XYZ file of C-alpha atoms in Angstrom:
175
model
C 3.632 -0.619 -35.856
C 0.386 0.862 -33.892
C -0.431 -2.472 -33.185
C 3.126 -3.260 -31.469
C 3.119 -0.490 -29.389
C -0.315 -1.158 -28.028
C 0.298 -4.733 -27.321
C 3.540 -3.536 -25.588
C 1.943 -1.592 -23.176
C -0.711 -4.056 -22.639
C 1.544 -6.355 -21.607
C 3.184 -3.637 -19.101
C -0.071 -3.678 -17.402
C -1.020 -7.436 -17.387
C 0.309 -9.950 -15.719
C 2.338 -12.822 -17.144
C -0.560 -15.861 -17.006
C -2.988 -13.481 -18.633
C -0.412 -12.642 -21.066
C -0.609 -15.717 -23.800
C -4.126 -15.302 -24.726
C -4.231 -12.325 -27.242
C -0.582 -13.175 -28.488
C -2.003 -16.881 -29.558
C -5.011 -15.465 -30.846
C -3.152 -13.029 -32.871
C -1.081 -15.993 -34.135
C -3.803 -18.283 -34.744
C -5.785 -15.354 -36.438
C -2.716 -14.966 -38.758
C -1.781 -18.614 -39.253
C -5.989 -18.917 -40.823
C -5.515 -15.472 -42.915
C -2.336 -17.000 -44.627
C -3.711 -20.428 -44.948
C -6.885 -18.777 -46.710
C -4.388 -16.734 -48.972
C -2.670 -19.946 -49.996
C -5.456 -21.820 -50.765
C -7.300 -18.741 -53.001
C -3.298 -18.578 -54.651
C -4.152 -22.691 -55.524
C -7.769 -22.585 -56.347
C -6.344 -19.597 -58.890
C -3.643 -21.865 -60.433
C -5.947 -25.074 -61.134
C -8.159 -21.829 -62.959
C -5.257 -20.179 -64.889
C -4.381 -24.096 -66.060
C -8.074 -24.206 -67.037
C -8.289 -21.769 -69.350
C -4.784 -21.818 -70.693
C -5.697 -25.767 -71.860
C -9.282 -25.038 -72.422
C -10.376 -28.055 -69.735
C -14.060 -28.870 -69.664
C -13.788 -29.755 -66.105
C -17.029 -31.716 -64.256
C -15.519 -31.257 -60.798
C -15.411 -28.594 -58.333
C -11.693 -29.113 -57.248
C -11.921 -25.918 -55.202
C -13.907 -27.818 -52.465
C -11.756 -30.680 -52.539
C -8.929 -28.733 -52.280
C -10.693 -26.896 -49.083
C -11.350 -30.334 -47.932
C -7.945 -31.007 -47.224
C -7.403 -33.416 -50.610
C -4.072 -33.692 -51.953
C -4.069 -32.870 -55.990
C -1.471 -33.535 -58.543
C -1.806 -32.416 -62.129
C 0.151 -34.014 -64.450
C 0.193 -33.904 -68.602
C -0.860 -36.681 -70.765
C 2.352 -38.608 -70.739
C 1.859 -38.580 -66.895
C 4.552 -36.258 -65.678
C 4.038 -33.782 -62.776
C 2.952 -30.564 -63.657
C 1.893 -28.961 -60.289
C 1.354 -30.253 -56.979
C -0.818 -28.718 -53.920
C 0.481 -28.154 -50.966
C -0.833 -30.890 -48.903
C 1.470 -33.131 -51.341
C 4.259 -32.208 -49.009
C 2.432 -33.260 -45.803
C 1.160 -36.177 -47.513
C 4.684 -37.180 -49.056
C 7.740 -35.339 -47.220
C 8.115 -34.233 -51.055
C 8.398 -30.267 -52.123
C 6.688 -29.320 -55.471
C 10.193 -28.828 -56.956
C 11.625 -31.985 -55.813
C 8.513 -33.602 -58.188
C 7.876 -31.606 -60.795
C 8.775 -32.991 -64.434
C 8.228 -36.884 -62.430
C 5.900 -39.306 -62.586
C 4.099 -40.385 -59.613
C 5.875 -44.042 -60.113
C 8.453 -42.912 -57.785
C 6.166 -43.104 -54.977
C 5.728 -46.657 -55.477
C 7.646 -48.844 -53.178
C 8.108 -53.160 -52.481
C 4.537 -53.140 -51.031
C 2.941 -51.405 -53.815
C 0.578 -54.274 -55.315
C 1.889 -54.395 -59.239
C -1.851 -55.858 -60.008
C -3.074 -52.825 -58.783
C -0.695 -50.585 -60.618
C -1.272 -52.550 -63.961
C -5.126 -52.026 -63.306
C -4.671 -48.910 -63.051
C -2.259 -48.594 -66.185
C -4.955 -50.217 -68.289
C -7.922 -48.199 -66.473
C -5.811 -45.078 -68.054
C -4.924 -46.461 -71.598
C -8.820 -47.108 -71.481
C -9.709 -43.631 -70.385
C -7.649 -41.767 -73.175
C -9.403 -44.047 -75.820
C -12.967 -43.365 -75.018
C -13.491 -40.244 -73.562
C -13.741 -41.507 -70.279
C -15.538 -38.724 -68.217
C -15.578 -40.271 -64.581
C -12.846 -40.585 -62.036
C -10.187 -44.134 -61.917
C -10.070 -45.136 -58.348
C -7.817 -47.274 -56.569
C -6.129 -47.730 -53.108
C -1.814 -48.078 -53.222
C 0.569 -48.191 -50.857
C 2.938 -45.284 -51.620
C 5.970 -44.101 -49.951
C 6.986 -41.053 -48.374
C 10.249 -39.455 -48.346
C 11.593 -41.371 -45.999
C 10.830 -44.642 -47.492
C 7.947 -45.227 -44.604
C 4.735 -46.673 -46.598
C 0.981 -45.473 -46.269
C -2.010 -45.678 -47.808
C -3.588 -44.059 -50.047
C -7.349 -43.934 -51.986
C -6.702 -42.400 -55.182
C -8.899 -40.830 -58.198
C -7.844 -39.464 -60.785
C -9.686 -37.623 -63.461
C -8.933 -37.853 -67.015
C -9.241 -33.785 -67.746
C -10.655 -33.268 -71.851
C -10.578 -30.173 -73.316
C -13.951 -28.755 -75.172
C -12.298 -29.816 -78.934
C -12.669 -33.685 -77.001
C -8.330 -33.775 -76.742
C -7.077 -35.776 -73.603
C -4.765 -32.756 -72.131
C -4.146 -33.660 -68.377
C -4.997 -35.740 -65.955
C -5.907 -34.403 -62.048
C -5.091 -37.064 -58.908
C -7.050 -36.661 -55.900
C -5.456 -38.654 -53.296
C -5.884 -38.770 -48.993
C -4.235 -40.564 -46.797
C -6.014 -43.471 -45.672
C-alpha cells in the first residue's frame, strides 16, 4: 500500500492536467505485465500438451502465439481441445463456450463448401501419410454474432515420436 500512499500525496501536490500521466503509465505498465503473464500461462499449456502426448512438434508456436495468431488445438476426431485467447477477439467465442466442438460451427452461408471439402480431403490425406507440413486455406467464418470475416488458416497435423496422428494445431488471423 506504499505505493498508494505516495501516489496520494503526489497528487495533493500536482495539479489536475499533470495528474493523468503516471496513473496511465501505471496502467499501461500493468495492462503489458499481465498480458506477458498470460501469454507465458499459454506458451506453458501448448508445452504441458506436448509432453503429456509426446508431440514431435516442427513449429515454434510460442512466436506465433506472440505474434498475435489465434491457435486452436483440437484431437484427432477434430474436436476442440483448447483455444488461445485471441480466439475470443477473433470469434466473440469464450474457450468454454467451444470446447468439446468442432470448428464447423464457425462456418456460415458464405463459407465456400469446395473449400471446406478441400480441406476435408487435405486432412483425410494428412492422417494417411504422415503429412509433416501445414494445410492452408482461406474461409469465411462467423463470429458470434453471425457477422462473417475472413480468415487464412493452417493447420498442422501434430505426430507423436511412435509416428501416431494425436492432434491437430489451427493457426488462423483475421484477414
Amino acid at each position: 500500500m506504499h505505493l498508494n500512499q505516495s501516489y496520494a500525496e503526489y497528487l495533493q501536490h500536482t495539479s489536475i492536467s499533470a495528474r493523468p500521466f503516471p496513473a496511465a503509465s501505471l496502467e499501461v505498465f500493468l495492462l503489458d505485465q499481465a498480458q506477458d503473464r498470460h501469454h507465458r500461462r499459454e506458451v506453458e499449456t501448448l508445452q504441458d500438451f506436448a509432453e503429456v502426448f509426446d508431440w514431435k512438434l516442427r513449429r515454434n508456436y510460442e512466436k506465433v502465439l506472440h505474434d498475435g495468431y489465434t491457435l486452436i488445438v483440437s484431437n484427432a476426431a477434430k474436436s476442440i481441445l483448447w483455444v488461445s485467447h485471441q480466439f475470443l477477439a477473433m470469434t466473440g467465442y469464450s474457450p468454454n463456450e467451444v470446447i468439446g466442438r468442432t470448428p464447423r460451427f464457425l462456418q456460415g452461408p458464405d463459407t465456400d463448401p469446395a473449400r471446406i471439402r478441400q480441406l476435408s480431403n487435405e486432412l483425410a490425406l494428412a492422417s494417411q501419410s504422415q503429412r509433416i507440413t501445414p494445410i492452408c486455406q482461406q474461409l469465411i467464418n462467423y463470429r458470434k454474432g453471425g457477422i462473417p470475416y475472413l480468415c487464412d488458416l493452417e493447420i498442422d497435423p501434430i505426430w507423436n515420436h511412435r509416428g501416431e496422428l494425436t492432434h491437430y494445431i489451427a493457426v488462423e488471423k483475421e484477414v
